[in-house]
């Protein structure tokens, strides 16, 4: 009899816990760094598979285009967001209390691309060249690479005669490459395929992966504000901001793990959400083809580093320290970020593991 009572009580407690998680449906706005595409496959899969709802969250994924997601989250228009680590740390330097809570991509996918016919083989040769860069903080990896090789750019107003002319343009490589710039910014998972679609096959391109030259500034991460994390009753849900963040991270990691393991299915999920930006360029202007390329490449970035050890979403401390050191040496950061820049507790709550 006593055993039956205990069993019933245990079942009731489990049912209550599951019920409260399922009934909450806490509205959460998640700001993506760009338009819907496979770069965010894990988020779309988590939404489609019900991983967010299983955590009691009603997640809305917001596209943004060429603006910085930092502003959207900092002003409260979104609760959480994705961005690059340099964008987050420079925002904190400017006084915005944004906080890193999970690191999705463990390796940089940023490259500079030139035609092989330019005979450029080393960043030292970029002096006197025109380099296409993106706005809103997305130029930092290129600036970091150039500074590492002692090159100055026209982006620095304090330099009278910069060695490199930076050409800022709105992300589409066809607007500038190869007529208006000698090198153009390109992510491994996106613009490289677009450039190929413009008629420049891979064997005609020289691709400079910044990570190969010691500039591995981490990209897609999840972040929020300290105000959100400190909220004891997030949107009257009865849950703290930290708990909501942990649930969001847990479901997102589950979505990414599924997407990487089931890439064809993930691409189909992404295509349902895709717009015109999903098609690629020129001869490769196929949404399915371009997103398949993209999914293959982002999977490589997600699998790199800590992910191979079963620690998806963890910001490796040594890599973070190296990023901070490099940004300080290059003058992009004036001082070391405060300890509050990264919240490891959220990842620990999400995974049940200890961040090392």
Short mmCIF file of C-alpha atoms in Angstrom, two decimals:
data_model
loop_
_atom_site.label_atom_id
_atom_site.label_comp_id
_atom_site.label_asym_id
_atom_site.label_seq_id
_atom_site.Cartn_x
_atom_site.Cartn_y
_atom_site.Cartn_z
CA UNK A 1 0.00 0.00 0.00
CA UNK A 2 2.76 2.37 0.98
CA UNK A 3 4.59 1.53 -2.24
CA UNK A 4 1.49 2.34 -4.31
CA UNK A 5 1.07 5.68 -2.54
CA UNK A 6 4.69 6.59 -3.21
CA UNK A 7 4.36 5.55 -6.85
CA UNK A 8 1.22 7.60 -7.25
CA UNK A 9 2.82 10.57 -5.56
CA UNK A 10 5.88 10.32 -7.80
CA UNK A 11 3.71 10.10 -10.89
CA UNK A 12 1.69 13.10 -9.73
CA UNK A 13 4.82 15.16 -9.19
CA UNK A 14 6.16 14.26 -12.64
CA UNK A 15 2.82 15.05 -14.25
CA UNK A 16 2.69 18.35 -12.40
CA UNK A 17 6.17 19.29 -13.54
CA UNK A 18 5.46 18.37 -17.13
CA UNK A 19 2.12 20.08 -17.03
CA UNK A 20 3.52 23.32 -15.70
CA UNK A 21 6.24 23.29 -18.33
CA UNK A 22 3.75 22.60 -21.10
CA UNK A 23 1.08 25.00 -19.89
CA UNK A 24 3.39 27.98 -19.44
CA UNK A 25 3.86 28.79 -23.12
CA UNK A 26 5.95 31.78 -22.15
CA UNK A 27 6.24 34.16 -25.12
CA UNK A 28 9.88 34.63 -26.11
CA UNK A 29 11.19 36.79 -28.95
CA UNK A 30 14.44 35.53 -30.45
CA UNK A 31 16.28 37.96 -32.73
CA UNK A 32 18.22 36.30 -35.54
CA UNK A 33 21.25 38.05 -37.02
CA UNK A 34 20.02 37.80 -40.60
CA UNK A 35 17.09 36.66 -42.70
CA UNK A 36 15.82 33.06 -42.37
CA UNK A 37 18.37 30.61 -43.77
CA UNK A 38 20.27 27.46 -42.76
CA UNK A 39 22.66 29.58 -40.70
CA UNK A 40 19.84 29.34 -38.13
CA UNK A 41 18.73 25.78 -38.92
CA UNK A 42 18.86 24.66 -35.29
CA UNK A 43 16.37 27.35 -34.27
CA UNK A 44 13.89 26.49 -37.00
CA UNK A 45 14.18 22.78 -36.28
CA UNK A 46 13.67 23.36 -32.55
CA UNK A 47 10.54 25.30 -33.39
CA UNK A 48 9.20 22.80 -35.94
CA UNK A 49 9.91 19.75 -33.76
CA UNK A 50 8.23 21.28 -30.73
CA UNK A 51 11.42 21.42 -28.68
CA UNK A 52 10.62 24.96 -27.51
CA UNK A 53 7.03 24.09 -26.61
CA UNK A 54 8.28 21.08 -24.67
CA UNK A 55 10.19 23.59 -22.53
CA UNK A 56 7.07 25.71 -22.05
CA UNK A 57 8.21 28.39 -24.47
CA UNK A 58 6.36 30.04 -27.34
CA UNK A 59 9.32 31.26 -29.39
CA UNK A 60 9.03 33.79 -32.21
CA UNK A 61 12.09 33.93 -34.49
CA UNK A 62 12.64 37.46 -35.76
CA UNK A 63 14.62 38.26 -38.96
CA UNK A 64 16.64 41.47 -39.00
CA UNK A 65 18.64 41.99 -42.20
CA UNK A 66 21.63 44.33 -42.16
CA UNK A 67 21.06 45.82 -38.70
CA UNK A 68 22.73 44.78 -35.47
CA UNK A 69 20.65 42.45 -33.27
CA UNK A 70 22.37 44.02 -30.28
CA UNK A 71 20.15 47.09 -30.52
CA UNK A 72 16.96 45.06 -30.81
CA UNK A 73 17.71 43.09 -27.67
CA UNK A 74 19.20 46.01 -25.73
CA UNK A 75 16.08 48.10 -26.29
CA UNK A 76 13.75 45.27 -25.31
CA UNK A 77 12.22 44.74 -28.74
CA UNK A 78 13.50 41.15 -28.49
CA UNK A 79 14.32 39.06 -25.41
CA UNK A 80 17.26 37.09 -26.82
CA UNK A 81 19.37 37.25 -29.93
CA UNK A 82 22.21 35.84 -31.99
CA UNK A 83 25.32 37.79 -32.92
CA UNK A 84 29.11 37.55 -33.21
CA UNK A 85 31.41 37.74 -30.21
CA UNK A 86 33.20 40.91 -31.32
CA UNK A 87 29.84 42.64 -31.77
CA UNK A 88 28.81 41.63 -28.26
CA UNK A 89 32.07 42.64 -26.58
CA UNK A 90 32.30 46.00 -28.34
CA UNK A 91 28.68 46.67 -27.38
CA UNK A 92 29.52 46.02 -23.73
CA UNK A 93 32.48 48.38 -24.10
CA UNK A 94 29.97 51.02 -25.17
CA UNK A 95 27.92 50.42 -22.04
CA UNK A 96 25.25 48.03 -23.28
CA UNK A 97 24.73 45.28 -20.66
CA UNK A 98 24.43 42.35 -23.09
CA UNK A 99 25.48 38.90 -21.91
CA UNK A 100 26.75 35.83 -23.76
CA UNK A 101 24.78 32.69 -22.77
CA UNK A 102 25.69 30.03 -25.38
CA UNK A 103 28.21 29.57 -28.19
CA UNK A 104 26.77 27.75 -31.19
CA UNK A 105 29.53 28.00 -33.81
CA UNK A 106 32.90 26.88 -32.49
CA UNK A 107 34.98 28.11 -35.41
CA UNK A 108 34.89 31.25 -37.53
CA UNK A 109 33.41 30.93 -41.02
CA UNK A 110 34.62 34.37 -42.11
CA UNK A 111 36.80 34.64 -45.21
CA UNK A 112 38.15 37.18 -47.67
CA UNK A 113 37.93 36.04 -51.28
CA UNK A 114 40.01 37.14 -54.28
CA UNK A 115 40.36 35.88 -57.81
CA UNK A 116 43.38 33.63 -58.26
CA UNK A 117 44.30 35.77 -61.23
CA UNK A 118 45.03 38.60 -58.76
CA UNK A 119 48.06 36.56 -57.61
CA UNK A 120 47.31 37.34 -53.97
CA UNK A 121 48.65 34.51 -51.81
CA UNK A 122 49.34 36.16 -48.44
CA UNK A 123 47.60 38.88 -46.36
CA UNK A 124 50.86 40.85 -46.45
CA UNK A 125 50.04 41.54 -50.10
CA UNK A 126 46.75 43.29 -49.28
CA UNK A 127 48.50 46.68 -49.00
CA UNK A 128 47.18 49.00 -51.67
CA UNK A 129 44.16 46.79 -52.31
CA UNK A 130 40.43 47.44 -52.01
CA UNK A 131 38.70 45.18 -49.50
CA UNK A 132 34.92 44.80 -49.37
CA UNK A 133 33.54 44.77 -45.81
CA UNK A 134 30.09 44.66 -44.24
CA UNK A 135 28.66 47.30 -41.87
CA UNK A 136 27.23 47.16 -38.33
CA UNK A 137 30.17 45.46 -36.60
CA UNK A 138 30.53 42.76 -39.24
CA UNK A 139 33.74 44.38 -40.48
CA UNK A 140 35.75 43.46 -37.36
CA UNK A 141 37.19 40.11 -38.56
CA UNK A 142 38.60 41.79 -41.67
CA UNK A 143 39.96 44.68 -39.61
CA UNK A 144 41.52 42.22 -37.16
CA UNK A 145 43.23 40.28 -39.95
CA UNK A 146 44.56 43.45 -41.57
CA UNK A 147 45.81 44.88 -38.28
CA UNK A 148 47.56 41.62 -37.49
CA UNK A 149 49.61 42.13 -40.64
CA UNK A 150 50.33 45.76 -39.85
CA UNK A 151 47.84 47.18 -42.33
CA UNK A 152 45.63 50.18 -41.69
CA UNK A 153 42.24 50.81 -43.28
CA UNK A 154 40.15 53.75 -44.38
CA UNK A 155 37.69 52.78 -41.64
CA UNK A 156 40.07 54.35 -39.12
CA UNK A 157 39.53 58.11 -39.30
CA UNK A 158 42.73 58.73 -37.34
CA UNK A 159 44.89 57.33 -40.15
CA UNK A 160 45.89 59.85 -42.82
CA UNK A 161 47.10 57.43 -45.49
CA UNK A 162 45.58 53.99 -44.89
CA UNK A 163 47.27 51.07 -46.58
CA UNK A 164 43.96 49.39 -47.45
CA UNK A 165 40.84 50.98 -48.89
CA UNK A 166 37.79 49.48 -47.19
CA UNK A 167 34.65 49.45 -49.31
CA UNK A 168 31.49 49.05 -47.26
CA UNK A 169 28.56 47.44 -49.04
CA UNK A 170 25.26 45.74 -48.05
CA UNK A 171 26.30 42.07 -48.04
CA UNK A 172 25.61 41.09 -51.68
CA UNK A 173 29.02 40.29 -53.26
CA UNK A 174 27.69 40.91 -56.78
CA UNK A 175 27.50 44.62 -55.94
CA UNK A 176 31.28 44.96 -55.68
CA UNK A 177 33.11 41.80 -56.72
CA UNK A 178 35.39 41.71 -58.64
CA UNK A 179 35.17 45.12 -60.35
CA UNK A 180 35.08 47.44 -57.31
CA UNK A 181 37.16 45.43 -54.82
CA UNK A 182 40.16 43.13 -54.96
CA UNK A 183 38.96 41.07 -52.01
CA UNK A 184 35.43 40.58 -50.75
CA UNK A 185 34.01 39.37 -47.44
CA UNK A 186 32.35 35.97 -47.61
CA UNK A 187 31.12 33.42 -45.11
CA UNK A 188 32.00 29.81 -45.91
CA UNK A 189 28.32 28.91 -45.69
CA UNK A 190 26.85 31.73 -47.74
CA UNK A 191 28.69 34.21 -49.94
CA UNK A 192 31.29 31.76 -51.25
CA UNK A 193 28.48 29.81 -52.89
CA UNK A 194 26.99 33.08 -54.15
CA UNK A 195 30.32 34.02 -55.75
CA UNK A 196 30.47 30.61 -57.42
CA UNK A 197 26.97 31.29 -58.72
CA UNK A 198 28.21 34.52 -60.29
CA UNK A 199 30.44 32.45 -62.57
CA UNK A 200 33.64 32.18 -60.55
CA UNK A 201 34.19 28.50 -59.84
CA UNK A 202 36.11 27.48 -56.74
CA UNK A 203 39.23 26.72 -58.78
CA UNK A 204 39.28 30.38 -59.86
CA UNK A 205 39.13 31.70 -56.30
CA UNK A 206 41.71 32.28 -53.59
CA UNK A 207 39.95 31.98 -50.25
CA UNK A 208 41.58 33.42 -47.14
CA UNK A 209 39.95 31.83 -44.06
CA UNK A 210 40.72 34.22 -41.23
CA UNK A 211 40.94 31.30 -38.79
CA UNK A 212 43.86 29.90 -40.81
CA UNK A 213 45.74 33.10 -40.08
CA UNK A 214 45.11 33.14 -36.34
CA UNK A 215 41.96 35.28 -36.41
CA UNK A 216 39.31 32.90 -35.11
CA UNK A 217 36.83 35.46 -33.80
CA UNK A 218 33.80 33.39 -32.88
CA UNK A 219 30.52 34.02 -34.59
CA UNK A 220 26.99 32.82 -33.96
CA UNK A 221 26.26 32.90 -30.24
CA UNK A 222 23.15 33.42 -28.12
CA UNK A 223 22.85 36.43 -25.86
CA UNK A 224 20.45 38.47 -23.78
CA UNK A 225 20.62 41.39 -21.35
CA UNK A 226 21.56 41.33 -17.69
CA UNK A 227 18.13 42.80 -16.96
CA UNK A 228 16.46 39.76 -18.50
CA UNK A 229 18.65 37.33 -16.56
CA UNK A 230 17.97 39.20 -13.30
CA UNK A 231 14.19 39.16 -13.83
CA UNK A 232 12.69 37.05 -11.04
CA UNK A 233 9.36 36.63 -12.84
CA UNK A 234 9.91 36.69 -16.60
CA UNK A 235 6.71 37.98 -18.22
CA UNK A 236 4.72 36.82 -15.20
CA UNK A 237 5.57 33.22 -16.01
CA UNK A 238 6.66 32.30 -12.52
CA UNK A 239 10.10 31.53 -13.94
CA UNK A 240 13.22 33.62 -13.63
CA UNK A 241 14.94 35.07 -16.66
CA UNK A 242 17.83 32.65 -16.09
CA UNK A 243 15.49 29.66 -16.14
CA UNK A 244 13.82 30.84 -19.35
CA UNK A 245 17.26 31.37 -20.87
CA UNK A 246 18.32 27.86 -19.85
CA UNK A 247 15.19 26.33 -21.37
CA UNK A 248 15.75 28.30 -24.57
CA UNK A 249 19.37 27.21 -24.79
CA UNK A 250 18.52 23.56 -24.03
CA UNK A 251 15.87 23.40 -26.75
CA UNK A 252 18.07 25.24 -29.23
CA UNK A 253 20.99 22.86 -28.69
CA UNK A 254 18.58 19.96 -29.17
CA UNK A 255 17.42 21.59 -32.40
CA UNK A 256 20.98 22.05 -33.63
CA UNK A 257 21.99 18.51 -32.75
CA UNK A 258 19.01 17.21 -34.70
CA UNK A 259 19.65 19.52 -37.65
CA UNK A 260 23.29 18.51 -37.97
CA UNK A 261 22.41 14.81 -37.72
CA UNK A 262 19.50 15.13 -40.19
CA UNK A 263 20.67 17.74 -42.66
CA UNK A 264 18.31 16.97 -45.54
CA UNK A 265 15.30 17.24 -43.24
CA UNK A 266 16.71 20.39 -41.67
CA UNK A 267 17.05 22.01 -45.11
CA UNK A 268 13.40 21.27 -45.84
CA UNK A 269 12.43 22.86 -42.53
CA UNK A 270 14.49 25.94 -43.35
CA UNK A 271 12.98 26.24 -46.84
CA UNK A 272 9.50 26.58 -45.33
CA UNK A 273 10.72 29.74 -43.60
CA UNK A 274 12.96 31.05 -46.39
CA UNK A 275 12.52 34.18 -48.46
CA UNK A 276 14.37 35.63 -51.46
CA UNK A 277 17.70 35.66 -49.60
CA UNK A 278 17.74 31.85 -49.62
CA UNK A 279 18.28 31.44 -53.35
CA UNK A 280 21.97 32.13 -53.79
CA UNK A 281 23.15 33.91 -56.94
CA UNK A 282 23.31 33.56 -60.69
CA UNK A 283 23.64 30.03 -61.98
CA UNK A 284 23.20 28.71 -58.43
CA UNK A 285 20.04 30.69 -57.70
CA UNK A 286 18.28 27.67 -56.21
CA UNK A 287 16.90 27.91 -52.71
CA UNK A 288 17.23 24.17 -52.12
CA UNK A 289 20.74 24.04 -53.57
CA UNK A 290 22.02 27.08 -51.72
CA UNK A 291 20.53 26.01 -48.39
CA UNK A 292 21.97 22.52 -48.79
CA UNK A 293 25.42 24.08 -49.27
CA UNK A 294 24.79 26.31 -46.28
CA UNK A 295 23.63 23.48 -44.02
CA UNK A 296 26.71 21.43 -44.88
CA UNK A 297 29.02 24.30 -44.02
CA UNK A 298 27.34 25.48 -40.80
CA UNK A 299 27.39 21.89 -39.55
CA UNK A 300 31.19 22.03 -39.77
CA UNK A 301 31.29 25.19 -37.65
CA UNK A 302 28.86 23.74 -35.11
CA UNK A 303 30.77 20.45 -34.82
CA UNK A 304 34.17 22.09 -34.33
CA UNK A 305 35.98 22.30 -31.02
CA UNK A 306 33.97 21.64 -27.86
CA UNK A 307 31.04 20.18 -29.76
CA UNK A 308 33.06 17.07 -30.57
CA UNK A 309 33.38 16.46 -26.83
CA UNK A 310 29.63 16.54 -26.27
CA UNK A 311 29.60 20.14 -25.07
CA UNK A 312 27.50 21.82 -27.73
CA UNK A 313 26.74 25.43 -26.91
CA UNK A 314 29.66 25.85 -24.53
CA UNK A 315 31.96 28.83 -24.93
CA UNK A 316 35.45 27.36 -24.59
CA UNK A 317 37.25 29.52 -22.03
CA UNK A 318 40.63 29.30 -23.77
CA UNK A 319 39.13 30.36 -27.10
CA UNK A 320 37.26 33.21 -25.41
CA UNK A 321 40.43 34.40 -23.67
CA UNK A 322 42.28 34.25 -27.00
CA UNK A 323 39.55 36.30 -28.67
CA UNK A 324 39.68 38.95 -25.94
CA UNK A 325 43.48 39.08 -26.03
CA UNK A 326 43.52 39.52 -29.79
CA UNK A 327 40.85 42.21 -29.77
CA UNK A 328 42.74 44.12 -27.09
CA UNK A 329 46.07 43.80 -28.88
CA UNK A 330 44.45 45.15 -32.03
CA UNK A 331 42.85 48.06 -30.18
CA UNK A 332 39.31 46.98 -31.03
CA UNK A 333 38.72 46.51 -27.29
CA UNK A 334 40.17 49.18 -25.02
CA UNK A 335 40.05 47.01 -21.90
CA UNK A 336 39.19 43.48 -20.85
CA UNK A 337 35.44 42.78 -20.60
CA UNK A 338 33.99 42.43 -17.12
CA UNK A 339 33.28 38.93 -15.84
CA UNK A 340 29.58 39.54 -16.46
CA UNK A 341 30.12 39.44 -20.21
CA UNK A 342 29.68 35.66 -20.19
CA UNK A 343 27.12 33.76 -18.12
CA UNK A 344 28.15 30.10 -17.84
CA UNK A 345 25.38 29.35 -15.35
CA UNK A 346 22.73 29.36 -18.08
CA UNK A 347 24.61 26.71 -20.08
CA UNK A 348 25.12 24.65 -16.92
CA UNK A 349 21.41 24.86 -16.08
CA UNK A 350 20.53 23.91 -19.65
CA UNK A 351 22.82 20.87 -19.88
CA UNK A 352 23.25 19.72 -16.30
CA UNK A 353 27.02 19.85 -16.83
CA UNK A 354 29.77 21.90 -15.28
CA UNK A 355 31.41 24.43 -17.60
CA UNK A 356 35.15 23.85 -17.68
#
